Coordinates of C-alpha atoms in Angstrom, one line a residue:
Chain A
M95 CA -167.9 -131.4 71.0
A96 CA -164.5 -130.9 69.6
G97 CA -162.5 -129.1 66.9
I98 CA -160.0 -130.8 64.6
E99 CA -156.4 -129.8 64.0
I100 CA -154.6 -131.2 61.0
R101 CA -150.9 -130.5 60.6
N102 CA -148.8 -131.2 57.6
L103 CA -150.8 -134.3 56.8
R104 CA -149.6 -136.5 54.0
K105 CA -150.8 -139.8 52.5
Q106 CA -148.8 -141.6 49.9
F107 CA -150.3 -144.4 47.8
G108 CA -147.2 -145.9 46.2
D109 CA -145.7 -143.0 44.2
L110 CA -148.9 -141.0 44.3
P111 CA -149.3 -138.4 47.0
A112 CA -153.1 -138.6 47.6
V113 CA -152.9 -136.0 50.4
D114 CA -149.9 -133.7 50.1
G115 CA -149.2 -131.6 53.1
V116 CA -152.6 -130.4 54.4
N117 CA -152.9 -128.0 57.3
L118 CA -156.4 -127.4 58.5
S119 CA -158.1 -126.1 61.6
I120 CA -161.7 -127.1 62.0
R121 CA -163.6 -125.2 64.6
D122 CA -165.8 -126.8 67.2
G123 CA -169.4 -127.0 65.9
E124 CA -168.4 -126.0 62.4
F125 CA -169.9 -127.4 59.2
L126 CA -166.8 -127.8 57.0
V127 CA -167.0 -129.0 53.4
L128 CA -164.2 -130.5 51.6
L129 CA -164.8 -129.7 47.9
G130 CA -162.8 -131.2 45.0
S131 CA -163.1 -133.3 42.0
S132 CA -162.3 -137.0 42.1
G133 CA -158.7 -137.7 42.9
S134 CA -158.3 -134.4 44.8
G135 CA -157.6 -136.2 48.0
K136 CA -160.8 -135.1 49.8
T137 CA -162.0 -138.6 50.6
T138 CA -158.6 -139.8 51.7
L139 CA -158.3 -136.8 54.0
L140 CA -161.7 -137.7 55.5
R141 CA -160.8 -141.4 55.9
M142 CA -157.6 -140.4 57.7
I143 CA -159.6 -138.4 60.2
A144 CA -161.9 -141.4 60.6
G145 CA -158.9 -143.7 61.2
L146 CA -159.7 -145.9 58.2
E147 CA -156.5 -144.8 56.6
H148 CA -153.1 -144.3 58.2
P149 CA -151.3 -141.0 57.4
T150 CA -147.8 -141.3 55.9
A151 CA -146.8 -138.3 57.9
G152 CA -148.4 -135.4 59.8
E153 CA -150.7 -135.0 62.8
I154 CA -154.4 -135.2 63.4
H155 CA -155.8 -133.9 66.7
I156 CA -159.5 -134.3 67.6
G157 CA -160.7 -132.3 70.6
G158 CA -157.1 -131.7 71.6
E159 CA -156.1 -135.3 71.6
R160 CA -153.6 -136.6 69.0
V161 CA -155.2 -139.6 67.2
D162 CA -153.1 -140.2 64.1
G163 CA -151.0 -142.9 65.7
D164 CA -152.7 -146.0 67.0
V165 CA -156.1 -144.6 68.1
P166 CA -158.6 -146.9 66.3
P167 CA -161.8 -145.4 64.7
R168 CA -164.0 -146.4 67.6
A169 CA -161.9 -144.5 70.1
R170 CA -161.8 -141.3 68.1
G171 CA -165.4 -140.2 69.0
I172 CA -166.3 -140.0 65.3
A173 CA -169.3 -141.2 63.3
M174 CA -169.3 -141.6 59.6
V175 CA -171.9 -141.8 56.9
F176 CA -170.7 -143.4 53.7
Q177 CA -171.7 -142.6 50.1
S178 CA -173.5 -146.0 49.7
Y179 CA -174.8 -145.6 53.3
A180 CA -173.3 -149.0 54.1
L181 CA -176.4 -150.2 55.9
Y182 CA -176.2 -153.8 57.1
P183 CA -178.5 -155.5 54.7
H184 CA -179.4 -158.5 57.0
R185 CA -180.4 -156.2 59.9
T186 CA -183.6 -154.3 60.3
V187 CA -183.6 -150.5 60.5
F188 CA -183.8 -150.8 64.3
Q189 CA -180.9 -153.2 64.4
N190 CA -178.9 -151.0 62.1
I191 CA -179.3 -148.0 64.3
A192 CA -178.7 -150.1 67.4
F193 CA -175.5 -151.6 66.2
P194 CA -173.0 -148.9 67.4
L195 CA -174.8 -148.9 70.8
E196 CA -174.5 -152.7 71.0
A197 CA -170.8 -152.4 70.1
S198 CA -170.3 -150.0 73.0
R199 CA -172.2 -152.3 75.4
T200 CA -175.0 -149.9 76.1
P201 CA -177.8 -151.4 78.3
R202 CA -180.7 -152.8 76.3
N203 CA -183.4 -150.4 77.6
R204 CA -181.1 -147.4 76.9
I205 CA -180.5 -148.7 73.3
E206 CA -184.3 -148.9 72.8
E207 CA -184.6 -145.3 74.0
K208 CA -181.8 -143.9 71.9
V209 CA -182.9 -145.6 68.7
R210 CA -186.4 -144.3 69.1
W211 CA -185.1 -140.8 69.9
A212 CA -182.9 -140.8 66.7
A213 CA -185.6 -142.4 64.5
D214 CA -188.1 -139.8 65.8
M215 CA -185.7 -137.0 64.9
F216 CA -185.5 -138.1 61.3
G217 CA -189.1 -139.2 61.0
I218 CA -188.4 -142.9 60.3
T219 CA -190.0 -144.5 63.3
R220 CA -192.5 -146.4 61.2
Y221 CA -189.7 -148.1 59.3
L222 CA -187.9 -149.5 62.3
D223 CA -188.9 -153.1 61.5
R224 CA -188.1 -153.0 57.8
Y225 CA -185.0 -154.1 56.1
P226 CA -182.8 -151.6 54.2
R227 CA -183.8 -153.0 50.8
Q228 CA -187.4 -152.1 51.5
L229 CA -186.5 -148.4 51.8
S230 CA -186.1 -145.7 49.3
G231 CA -182.8 -143.9 48.8
G232 CA -183.8 -140.9 51.0
E233 CA -185.0 -143.2 53.8
R234 CA -181.8 -145.2 53.7
Q235 CA -179.8 -142.0 53.9
R236 CA -181.8 -141.0 57.0
V237 CA -181.2 -144.4 58.6
A238 CA -177.5 -144.0 58.0
L239 CA -177.6 -140.5 59.7
C240 CA -179.5 -142.1 62.6
R241 CA -176.9 -144.7 63.0
A242 CA -174.2 -142.0 63.1
L243 CA -176.2 -139.9 65.5
V244 CA -176.9 -142.4 68.3
R245 CA -173.2 -142.7 69.1
D246 CA -173.2 -139.1 70.3
P247 CA -170.0 -138.4 68.3
K248 CA -167.7 -135.5 68.8
V249 CA -167.4 -135.3 65.0
F250 CA -169.6 -136.3 62.1
L251 CA -167.8 -137.4 58.9
L252 CA -170.0 -137.5 55.8
D253 CA -168.7 -138.9 52.5
E254 CA -171.0 -137.6 49.7
P255 CA -174.1 -138.7 51.5
L256 CA -176.4 -137.0 49.0
A257 CA -174.7 -138.2 45.8
N258 CA -176.9 -141.3 45.5
L259 CA -180.2 -139.4 45.8
D260 CA -182.1 -138.2 42.8
A261 CA -182.0 -134.5 42.1
K262 CA -185.5 -133.8 43.3
L263 CA -184.8 -135.3 46.8
R264 CA -181.4 -133.7 47.1
N265 CA -182.6 -130.2 47.8
T266 CA -184.9 -131.2 50.7
A267 CA -182.2 -133.7 52.0
R268 CA -179.7 -130.8 52.0
D269 CA -182.0 -128.6 53.9
D270 CA -182.8 -131.4 56.4
L271 CA -179.1 -132.0 56.9
K272 CA -178.2 -128.4 57.5
Q273 CA -181.1 -128.0 60.0
F274 CA -180.1 -131.1 61.8
Q275 CA -176.5 -130.0 62.1
R276 CA -177.6 -126.6 63.4
R277 CA -179.7 -128.3 66.0
I278 CA -177.1 -130.7 67.4
Q279 CA -174.1 -128.4 66.7
T280 CA -171.7 -131.1 66.3
T281 CA -168.5 -130.5 64.3
T282 CA -169.1 -131.9 60.8
V283 CA -166.7 -132.6 58.0
Y284 CA -168.5 -133.2 54.7
V285 CA -167.0 -134.4 51.5
T286 CA -168.5 -133.6 48.1
H287 CA -167.6 -132.8 44.5
D288 CA -170.8 -130.9 44.1
Q289 CA -170.2 -127.2 44.5
V290 CA -173.8 -126.4 45.0
E291 CA -173.9 -128.7 48.0
A292 CA -170.7 -127.2 49.2
M293 CA -172.0 -123.6 49.0
G294 CA -175.3 -124.4 50.5
L295 CA -174.1 -126.5 53.4
G296 CA -170.7 -125.3 54.4
D297 CA -169.9 -122.7 57.1
R298 CA -166.5 -122.9 55.4
I299 CA -165.4 -124.6 52.2
V300 CA -162.0 -126.2 51.7
V301 CA -161.2 -126.4 48.0
M302 CA -158.8 -129.2 47.2
E303 CA -156.9 -130.2 44.2
H304 CA -154.1 -132.9 43.7
G305 CA -153.9 -133.5 47.4
K306 CA -153.4 -129.9 48.3
V307 CA -155.7 -127.3 49.8
R308 CA -156.2 -124.4 47.4
Q309 CA -158.4 -122.2 49.5
V310 CA -160.3 -122.2 52.8
G311 CA -163.1 -119.8 53.3
T312 CA -166.7 -119.1 53.7
P313 CA -168.8 -119.8 50.6
Q314 CA -168.9 -116.1 49.9
E315 CA -165.1 -115.7 50.2
V316 CA -164.5 -118.7 47.9
Y317 CA -166.9 -117.5 45.3
E318 CA -166.2 -113.8 45.4
D319 CA -162.5 -113.8 46.2
P320 CA -160.9 -117.0 44.7
V321 CA -157.2 -117.2 45.5
D322 CA -156.3 -118.5 42.1
T323 CA -157.7 -119.4 38.7
F324 CA -158.3 -123.0 39.7
V325 CA -160.8 -122.0 42.5
A326 CA -162.2 -119.3 40.2
T327 CA -163.1 -121.8 37.5
F328 CA -163.9 -124.8 39.8
V329 CA -166.5 -122.9 41.9
G330 CA -169.4 -121.4 40.1
Q331 CA -171.6 -122.6 37.3
P332 CA -170.8 -121.5 34.6
P333 CA -167.2 -120.8 35.7
M334 CA -165.6 -117.4 36.1
N335 CA -164.6 -115.9 32.7
L336 CA -160.8 -115.4 32.4
L337 CA -159.5 -112.9 29.8
A338 CA -156.1 -111.7 28.8
L339 CA -156.9 -108.1 27.8
R340 CA -154.9 -106.0 25.4
D341 CA -154.7 -103.2 27.9
A342 CA -151.6 -101.3 28.4
S343 CA -152.6 -100.1 31.9
L344 CA -152.3 -103.7 33.2
P345 CA -148.9 -105.4 33.9
P346 CA -148.1 -108.0 31.3
G347 CA -149.2 -111.5 32.0
T348 CA -152.4 -110.5 33.8
L349 CA -155.7 -112.3 33.5
V350 CA -158.9 -110.5 34.2
G351 CA -161.7 -112.6 35.7
F352 CA -165.4 -111.9 36.2
R353 CA -168.4 -113.9 37.0
P354 CA -170.9 -114.6 34.1
E355 CA -173.7 -112.9 36.0
H356 CA -171.7 -109.7 36.2
L357 CA -171.3 -109.4 32.5
L358 CA -174.5 -107.5 31.4
P359 CA -175.6 -105.2 28.7
R360 CA -174.1 -101.8 29.3
N361 CA -177.4 -100.0 29.4
V362 CA -178.7 -101.8 32.4
F363 CA -176.1 -100.2 34.7
G364 CA -176.8 -96.9 36.4
P365 CA -174.7 -93.8 35.6
G366 CA -172.7 -93.9 38.9
E367 CA -171.1 -97.3 38.3
E368 CA -167.5 -97.5 37.2
L369 CA -167.5 -99.9 34.3
A370 CA -165.2 -102.0 32.2
T371 CA -166.9 -102.1 28.8
F372 CA -166.5 -104.9 26.2
R373 CA -167.7 -105.4 22.7
F374 CA -169.3 -108.7 23.0
A375 CA -169.9 -110.7 19.8
V376 CA -172.9 -112.9 20.6
R377 CA -172.7 -116.3 19.1
R378 CA -175.6 -118.1 20.7
V379 CA -178.2 -117.5 23.4
E380 CA -179.3 -120.4 25.6
Y381 CA -182.7 -120.0 27.3
L382 CA -182.8 -121.7 30.7
G383 CA -186.0 -120.3 32.1
S384 CA -184.8 -118.3 35.0
D385 CA -181.6 -117.3 33.2
R386 CA -180.2 -116.9 29.7
Y387 CA -176.6 -117.9 29.0
V388 CA -175.1 -115.8 26.3
Y389 CA -172.1 -117.3 24.5
G390 CA -169.8 -115.1 22.6
A391 CA -166.4 -113.6 22.2
V392 CA -164.9 -110.3 23.5
A393 CA -163.1 -108.2 20.9
E394 CA -160.7 -106.6 23.5
S395 CA -159.4 -110.1 24.4
A396 CA -155.8 -111.1 23.4
A397 CA -157.4 -114.4 22.3
P398 CA -160.5 -113.1 20.6
E399 CA -161.9 -116.6 19.8
A400 CA -162.1 -117.7 23.4
T401 CA -165.6 -118.3 24.6
I402 CA -167.0 -115.9 27.1
I403 CA -170.3 -116.5 28.9
A404 CA -172.7 -113.9 30.2
K405 CA -175.5 -115.0 32.5
L406 CA -178.6 -112.8 32.2
P407 CA -181.3 -113.1 34.8
G408 CA -184.9 -113.4 33.6
T409 CA -185.5 -110.0 35.0
I410 CA -183.5 -108.3 32.2
P411 CA -186.0 -108.7 29.3
L412 CA -183.8 -107.3 26.6
T413 CA -183.7 -109.3 23.3
I414 CA -180.1 -110.2 22.4
P415 CA -180.0 -111.3 18.8
E416 CA -177.5 -113.9 17.9
G417 CA -174.7 -113.0 15.5
E418 CA -174.5 -109.3 16.5
T419 CA -172.1 -107.4 18.6
H420 CA -173.3 -105.6 21.7
E421 CA -171.8 -103.4 24.4
F422 CA -171.6 -105.4 27.6
A423 CA -170.0 -104.3 30.8
V424 CA -168.7 -105.4 34.2
P425 CA -168.5 -103.2 37.2
R426 CA -164.9 -102.5 37.9
R427 CA -165.2 -103.5 41.6
L428 CA -166.2 -107.0 40.5
L429 CA -163.1 -107.6 38.3
R430 CA -160.5 -110.0 39.7
Y431 CA -156.9 -110.1 38.5
F432 CA -154.7 -113.2 38.3
D433 CA -151.1 -113.9 37.2
A434 CA -151.3 -115.8 33.9
D435 CA -148.3 -118.0 34.8
T436 CA -148.9 -119.0 38.4
G437 CA -152.6 -118.6 38.3
L438 CA -152.4 -116.7 41.6
R439 CA -154.5 -113.7 42.5
R440 CA -152.8 -110.4 41.8
R441 CA -153.6 -106.9 43.0
P442 CA -154.5 -104.7 40.0
Chain B
M43 CA -171.0 -166.3 -0.9
T44 CA -173.1 -169.3 -0.3
S45 CA -176.8 -168.8 0.6
R46 CA -177.2 -172.3 2.0
R47 CA -178.1 -172.5 5.6
T48 CA -175.4 -174.2 7.6
L49 CA -175.9 -176.1 10.8
A50 CA -174.7 -173.0 12.7
D51 CA -177.7 -171.0 11.4
R52 CA -180.3 -173.5 12.5
E53 CA -180.5 -172.8 16.2
D54 CA -183.2 -175.4 16.9
V55 CA -181.1 -178.2 15.5
L56 CA -177.8 -176.8 16.7
G57 CA -179.0 -176.7 20.3
G58 CA -180.0 -180.3 20.2
V59 CA -176.7 -181.4 18.7
M60 CA -174.7 -179.6 21.2
L61 CA -176.7 -180.9 24.1
A62 CA -176.6 -184.5 22.9
P63 CA -173.2 -185.5 24.5
A64 CA -174.1 -184.1 27.9
L65 CA -177.6 -185.7 27.7
A66 CA -176.1 -189.1 26.7
Y67 CA -173.7 -188.9 29.6
V68 CA -176.3 -188.0 32.2
V69 CA -178.8 -190.7 30.9
L70 CA -176.3 -193.5 30.4
L71 CA -173.8 -193.1 33.1
V72 CA -175.8 -191.4 35.8
G73 CA -179.5 -192.0 35.2
V74 CA -179.4 -195.7 34.3
P75 CA -177.2 -196.8 37.2
F76 CA -179.2 -194.7 39.6
F77 CA -182.6 -196.1 38.6
L78 CA -181.1 -199.6 38.3
A79 CA -179.8 -199.3 41.9
I80 CA -183.3 -198.2 43.1
A81 CA -184.8 -201.2 41.2
L82 CA -182.2 -203.7 42.5
S83 CA -182.9 -202.6 46.1
F84 CA -186.4 -204.1 45.8
S85 CA -185.0 -207.4 44.5
N86 CA -183.0 -210.4 45.7
A87 CA -180.4 -210.0 42.9
T88 CA -177.0 -211.4 43.5
A89 CA -173.7 -210.7 41.7
G90 CA -173.5 -214.3 40.5
S91 CA -176.6 -214.7 38.4
L92 CA -178.8 -212.7 36.0
S93 CA -182.1 -213.9 37.4
F94 CA -183.8 -212.3 40.4
Q95 CA -187.1 -211.9 42.0
W96 CA -188.9 -208.8 43.3
T97 CA -189.0 -208.8 47.1
G98 CA -190.6 -205.5 47.8
L99 CA -189.3 -203.9 50.9
G100 CA -187.7 -207.1 52.1
N101 CA -184.1 -205.7 51.8
Y102 CA -185.0 -202.6 53.7
A103 CA -186.7 -204.6 56.5
A104 CA -183.6 -206.8 56.7
I105 CA -181.1 -203.9 57.0
L106 CA -183.2 -202.1 59.5
R107 CA -182.9 -205.1 61.8
D108 CA -179.2 -205.3 61.2
P109 CA -177.1 -203.7 64.0
I110 CA -174.1 -203.3 61.6
F111 CA -176.3 -201.2 59.3
L112 CA -177.6 -199.1 62.1
R113 CA -174.1 -198.5 63.3
A114 CA -173.0 -197.5 59.8
L115 CA -176.0 -195.2 59.5
R116 CA -175.1 -193.5 62.7
N117 CA -171.4 -193.3 61.6
S118 CA -172.5 -191.7 58.3
V119 CA -174.4 -189.0 60.1
V120 CA -171.6 -188.4 62.7
V121 CA -168.9 -188.2 60.0
T122 CA -170.9 -186.0 57.7
V123 CA -172.1 -183.5 60.4
G124 CA -168.7 -183.6 62.2
T125 CA -166.8 -182.9 59.0
Q126 CA -169.0 -180.0 58.0
V127 CA -168.7 -178.4 61.5
L128 CA -164.9 -178.7 61.4
V129 CA -164.7 -177.5 57.8
I130 CA -166.9 -174.4 58.5
I131 CA -164.7 -173.4 61.4
L132 CA -161.4 -174.0 59.6
A133 CA -162.5 -172.5 56.3
T134 CA -163.8 -169.3 58.0
A135 CA -160.5 -169.0 60.0
A136 CA -158.4 -169.7 56.9
A137 CA -160.4 -167.2 54.8
Q138 CA -159.6 -164.5 57.5
V139 CA -155.9 -165.3 57.2
F140 CA -155.8 -165.3 53.4
R141 CA -157.7 -162.0 53.3
A142 CA -154.8 -160.2 54.8
T143 CA -151.8 -159.5 52.7
F144 CA -148.5 -161.1 53.9
R145 CA -145.3 -162.3 52.4
G146 CA -145.5 -165.8 50.9
K147 CA -149.3 -165.5 50.5
R148 CA -149.3 -167.1 47.0
V149 CA -147.2 -170.0 48.2
A150 CA -149.4 -170.5 51.3
R151 CA -152.5 -170.4 49.1
F152 CA -151.0 -173.0 46.8
V153 CA -150.1 -175.3 49.7
M154 CA -153.6 -174.8 51.2
L155 CA -155.2 -175.9 47.9
L156 CA -153.0 -179.0 47.5
P157 CA -155.3 -181.5 49.4
W158 CA -158.0 -180.7 46.8
A159 CA -155.7 -182.0 44.0
V160 CA -154.4 -185.1 45.7
P161 CA -156.2 -188.3 44.6
V162 CA -158.3 -189.7 47.5
S163 CA -156.6 -193.1 47.6
L164 CA -153.1 -191.6 47.8
A165 CA -154.1 -189.2 50.5
A166 CA -155.8 -191.9 52.5
I167 CA -152.8 -194.1 52.3
A168 CA -150.6 -191.3 53.6
W169 CA -153.1 -190.7 56.4
T170 CA -153.1 -194.4 57.4
W171 CA -149.4 -194.0 58.1
I172 CA -150.0 -190.8 60.1
F173 CA -152.5 -192.7 62.1
D174 CA -150.5 -196.0 62.2
S175 CA -150.6 -197.8 65.5
T176 CA -146.8 -198.0 65.8
F177 CA -145.4 -195.1 63.8
S178 CA -148.2 -192.5 64.2
V179 CA -146.5 -189.1 63.8
I180 CA -149.4 -187.6 65.7
N181 CA -148.6 -189.7 68.7
W182 CA -144.9 -189.0 68.4
T183 CA -145.5 -185.3 68.2
L184 CA -147.9 -185.3 71.2
K185 CA -145.4 -187.4 73.2
A186 CA -142.5 -185.1 72.3
T187 CA -144.4 -182.0 73.4
G188 CA -145.5 -183.8 76.6
L189 CA -149.2 -183.6 75.8
L190 CA -149.7 -187.3 75.7
H191 CA -148.8 -189.9 78.3
G192 CA -150.4 -193.1 77.1
W193 CA -150.7 -194.1 73.5
L194 CA -153.5 -193.5 71.0
Y195 CA -154.5 -196.4 68.8
W196 CA -156.1 -194.2 66.2
L197 CA -157.5 -196.7 63.8
G198 CA -157.9 -199.5 66.4
D199 CA -160.3 -197.7 68.7
P200 CA -163.8 -197.2 67.2
A201 CA -164.3 -193.6 68.6
L202 CA -160.8 -192.5 67.6
A203 CA -161.1 -194.1 64.2
L204 CA -164.3 -192.1 63.5
L205 CA -162.4 -189.0 64.6
A206 CA -159.6 -189.9 62.2
I207 CA -162.1 -190.3 59.4
I208 CA -163.6 -186.9 60.2
I209 CA -160.1 -185.3 60.2
V210 CA -159.3 -186.7 56.8
Q211 CA -162.6 -185.8 55.3
A212 CA -162.3 -182.3 56.6
W213 CA -158.8 -182.0 55.3
R214 CA -160.1 -182.9 51.8
I215 CA -163.0 -180.5 51.7
F216 CA -161.4 -177.6 53.6
P217 CA -159.5 -176.0 50.6
F218 CA -162.7 -175.9 48.5
A219 CA -164.7 -174.4 51.3
T220 CA -162.0 -171.8 52.0
V221 CA -162.0 -170.7 48.4
I222 CA -165.7 -170.3 48.5
V223 CA -165.7 -168.4 51.8
L224 CA -162.9 -166.2 50.5
A225 CA -164.7 -165.4 47.3
S226 CA -167.9 -164.4 49.1
L227 CA -166.0 -162.4 51.7
S228 CA -164.6 -160.3 48.9
S229 CA -168.1 -159.8 47.6
I230 CA -169.2 -158.0 50.8
P231 CA -169.0 -154.3 50.1
Q232 CA -165.9 -152.7 51.7
E233 CA -168.0 -149.8 53.0
I234 CA -170.1 -152.1 55.1
L235 CA -167.1 -153.6 56.8
E236 CA -165.7 -150.1 57.3
A237 CA -169.0 -148.9 58.7
A238 CA -168.8 -151.7 61.2
I239 CA -165.3 -150.6 62.2
V240 CA -166.3 -147.0 62.6
D241 CA -169.4 -148.1 64.5
G242 CA -167.0 -149.5 67.0
A243 CA -167.4 -153.3 66.4
G244 CA -164.3 -155.4 67.3
F245 CA -163.1 -158.3 65.3
W246 CA -165.4 -160.9 66.8
R247 CA -168.5 -158.7 66.6
R248 CA -167.8 -158.0 62.9
L249 CA -167.2 -161.7 62.3
F250 CA -170.4 -163.0 63.9
Q251 CA -172.8 -160.1 63.4
I252 CA -171.8 -158.8 60.0
E253 CA -169.6 -161.1 58.0
L254 CA -171.0 -164.5 58.8
P255 CA -174.6 -163.5 58.3
L256 CA -173.7 -162.0 55.0
L257 CA -171.8 -165.1 54.1
L258 CA -174.7 -167.4 55.0
P259 CA -176.2 -168.0 51.6
V260 CA -172.8 -169.0 50.1
V261 CA -171.7 -171.0 53.1
A262 CA -175.0 -172.9 53.0
V263 CA -174.3 -174.0 49.4
A264 CA -170.7 -174.9 50.4
V265 CA -172.1 -177.0 53.2
L266 CA -174.5 -178.7 50.9
F267 CA -171.7 -179.7 48.6
G268 CA -169.7 -180.9 51.6
V269 CA -172.6 -183.0 52.9
V270 CA -173.1 -184.7 49.6
Y271 CA -169.4 -185.1 49.2
T272 CA -168.8 -186.7 52.6
A273 CA -172.0 -188.8 52.8
T274 CA -171.3 -190.5 49.5
D275 CA -167.6 -191.0 49.8
L276 CA -166.3 -194.5 49.8
G277 CA -162.5 -194.2 49.4
V278 CA -161.4 -192.6 52.7
V279 CA -163.1 -195.0 55.0
Y280 CA -162.4 -198.0 52.8
I281 CA -158.7 -197.4 52.8
L282 CA -158.3 -196.0 56.3
T283 CA -160.2 -198.6 58.3
G284 CA -162.0 -200.8 55.8
G285 CA -165.0 -200.6 58.2
G286 CA -163.0 -202.1 61.0
P287 CA -162.4 -202.8 63.7
A288 CA -165.2 -205.4 63.8
N289 CA -167.5 -203.4 61.4
T290 CA -167.7 -200.5 63.9
T291 CA -166.5 -197.7 61.5
H292 CA -168.5 -198.6 58.4
V293 CA -170.3 -195.8 56.7
L294 CA -173.2 -196.5 54.3
P295 CA -171.1 -196.5 51.1
T296 CA -168.5 -198.9 52.5
L297 CA -171.1 -201.2 53.9
A298 CA -173.0 -201.2 50.6
F299 CA -169.8 -202.1 48.8
Q300 CA -169.0 -204.8 51.3
R301 CA -172.5 -206.4 51.1
G302 CA -173.3 -205.8 47.5
I303 CA -170.0 -206.3 45.7
L304 CA -167.7 -208.3 48.0
G305 CA -170.6 -210.2 49.6
A306 CA -172.4 -210.5 46.2
D307 CA -175.8 -209.6 47.7
L308 CA -176.6 -206.9 45.1
G309 CA -180.2 -206.3 46.4
Q310 CA -179.1 -205.5 50.0
G311 CA -176.1 -203.5 48.9
A312 CA -178.4 -201.4 46.7
A313 CA -180.8 -200.9 49.5
I314 CA -178.0 -199.7 51.8
A315 CA -176.7 -197.4 49.1
V316 CA -180.1 -195.9 48.3
F317 CA -181.2 -195.6 51.9
L318 CA -179.8 -192.1 52.5
L319 CA -181.1 -190.7 49.2
P320 CA -184.4 -189.3 50.6
F321 CA -182.6 -187.8 53.6
L322 CA -180.0 -186.1 51.3
I323 CA -182.8 -184.7 49.2
V324 CA -184.5 -183.2 52.2
V325 CA -181.2 -181.8 53.4
A326 CA -180.5 -180.3 50.0
I327 CA -183.9 -178.7 49.8
A328 CA -183.6 -177.3 53.3
M329 CA -180.1 -175.8 52.6
L330 CA -181.2 -174.2 49.4
R331 CA -184.1 -172.6 51.1
V332 CA -181.9 -171.3 53.8
A333 CA -179.6 -169.8 51.1
R334 CA -182.6 -168.3 49.3
R335 CA -184.1 -166.9 52.5
A336 CA -180.8 -165.3 53.6
E337 CA -180.4 -163.8 50.1
V338 CA -183.9 -162.3 50.0
G339 CA -183.6 -161.1 53.6
G340 CA -180.4 -159.4 53.1
A341 CA -177.8 -159.6 50.3
A342 CA -179.8 -157.4 48.0
R343 CA -178.9 -153.9 49.1

């Protein structure tokens, strides 16, 4: 069991700073998700923690011990699960899971015991004699997790382990993974570009872009109180609406942001709610079963042609005819304000 | 616009036309001599006359009673197997070196590939000097470093001469094998090698338990090429030792040449040359099965 301290970490690939001065404090037993698009540096950061990549500058401490110098991956007390699972194709499931134990010269009977324990935990005992190619994607993923588990690592490092699963399986695999982590309570760093995974799994989320950390916070903090317009539009599907309002009461250069699900027909709100009301010209309505996405433009906007999206839950049965203008509103307490130039959050 | 069908439109004919040169080559220059050799091995044909009689298995019976042939057969096996073992070790080691990035890698790789481009005869002549009984640079080097106290007569001692032959054969095949191992090393997914590092496997464990098993299908094919290449080579032994001293270092091709061409006994020469064929076919089938099994058992992820 150990926390991770990362101080001023940098990694330069030629001229390109892949990780550009990251400070991060990962608590013992925490499930931390690194969220970012490709090229954000999230995987490079994970690989530096693993020891597969040498930092250009900065410090990494795992469990109070500094490891960024010459401590090899095997001495860092980490286990890693790769996106492709990286199972050894010529070894059976049993031999795959046993490999890290053999490498640490564990006695044979102890290996047998631990492999069975891990396989039992993930329900793959009956596959122990099979080869990886004989398994489905979900089964391979569990084998990879078993192989990581048997080392009794201080830290789990997971690099998009669900990305190769089909969408149906991903939900259950996500649930399994979270339950498993809760049970063993090992510090886990999880890399993904999928914000749904990040929200669902993370105790805290680190949003990264261009090698820098944009925001660290619980899923709720990141979603409800994004620190800048990048996080506001990166997290959430559809993204947060950003408007430059022609409103004299706001300082110039202010963007107003609100989540699509908070923009609703005015008459659904009760009388006590303090509202910002917009005239919303509906262009198109998209029916998605549980929700409707309403695309349109807001007349009060300084850029009236910019597309604004409202997300109406199925529980609001109003008909919204396309091509008409309606009164929509957002509760004032849910409005967020940003500086149009820096993108940073601003107090209203 | 012409509506006439040209040759390029008629795929059935075009295929035949384009295959014809290759077919002619295989039939005339490979097939005919091959079957002629098999036929001659059952006859008493000589180089001096056109007439001959069928003698059935007579030639085979004769060579099997011949101690020189049995010695050559043993030498062929020793040289072929010894060469492959040496080549596999060297090529695997060299591939590890060339996988790393270092200054002068391009030059080193070029130098490493040179033996592959040198004509056999020239190389063998250079090696006869290296192994020369008086001027051997190997001996001089060993002497100078204090490792050798007596004197090694490389090509004069039957055992040392075989070793010399193995060294030269290995030197010739090694570049090819290295390139093959290097290519298949780079086809192993990077994540698998990294997983092994994270799992705590050191260099040797990664080499023997991950890399080599994954290389097996390709190495098997490389070995197969090496076996055929060494078992059928005439030039190196012919120039290096000429089969001497006292016929102790003959391999089957040199003995076949000596008996069939120099000794004019075409029938016996053919029998010696063809003798290994069934064994080589068995080896080839076995190796290809190993390669296939390894592939089915593993490589597919």
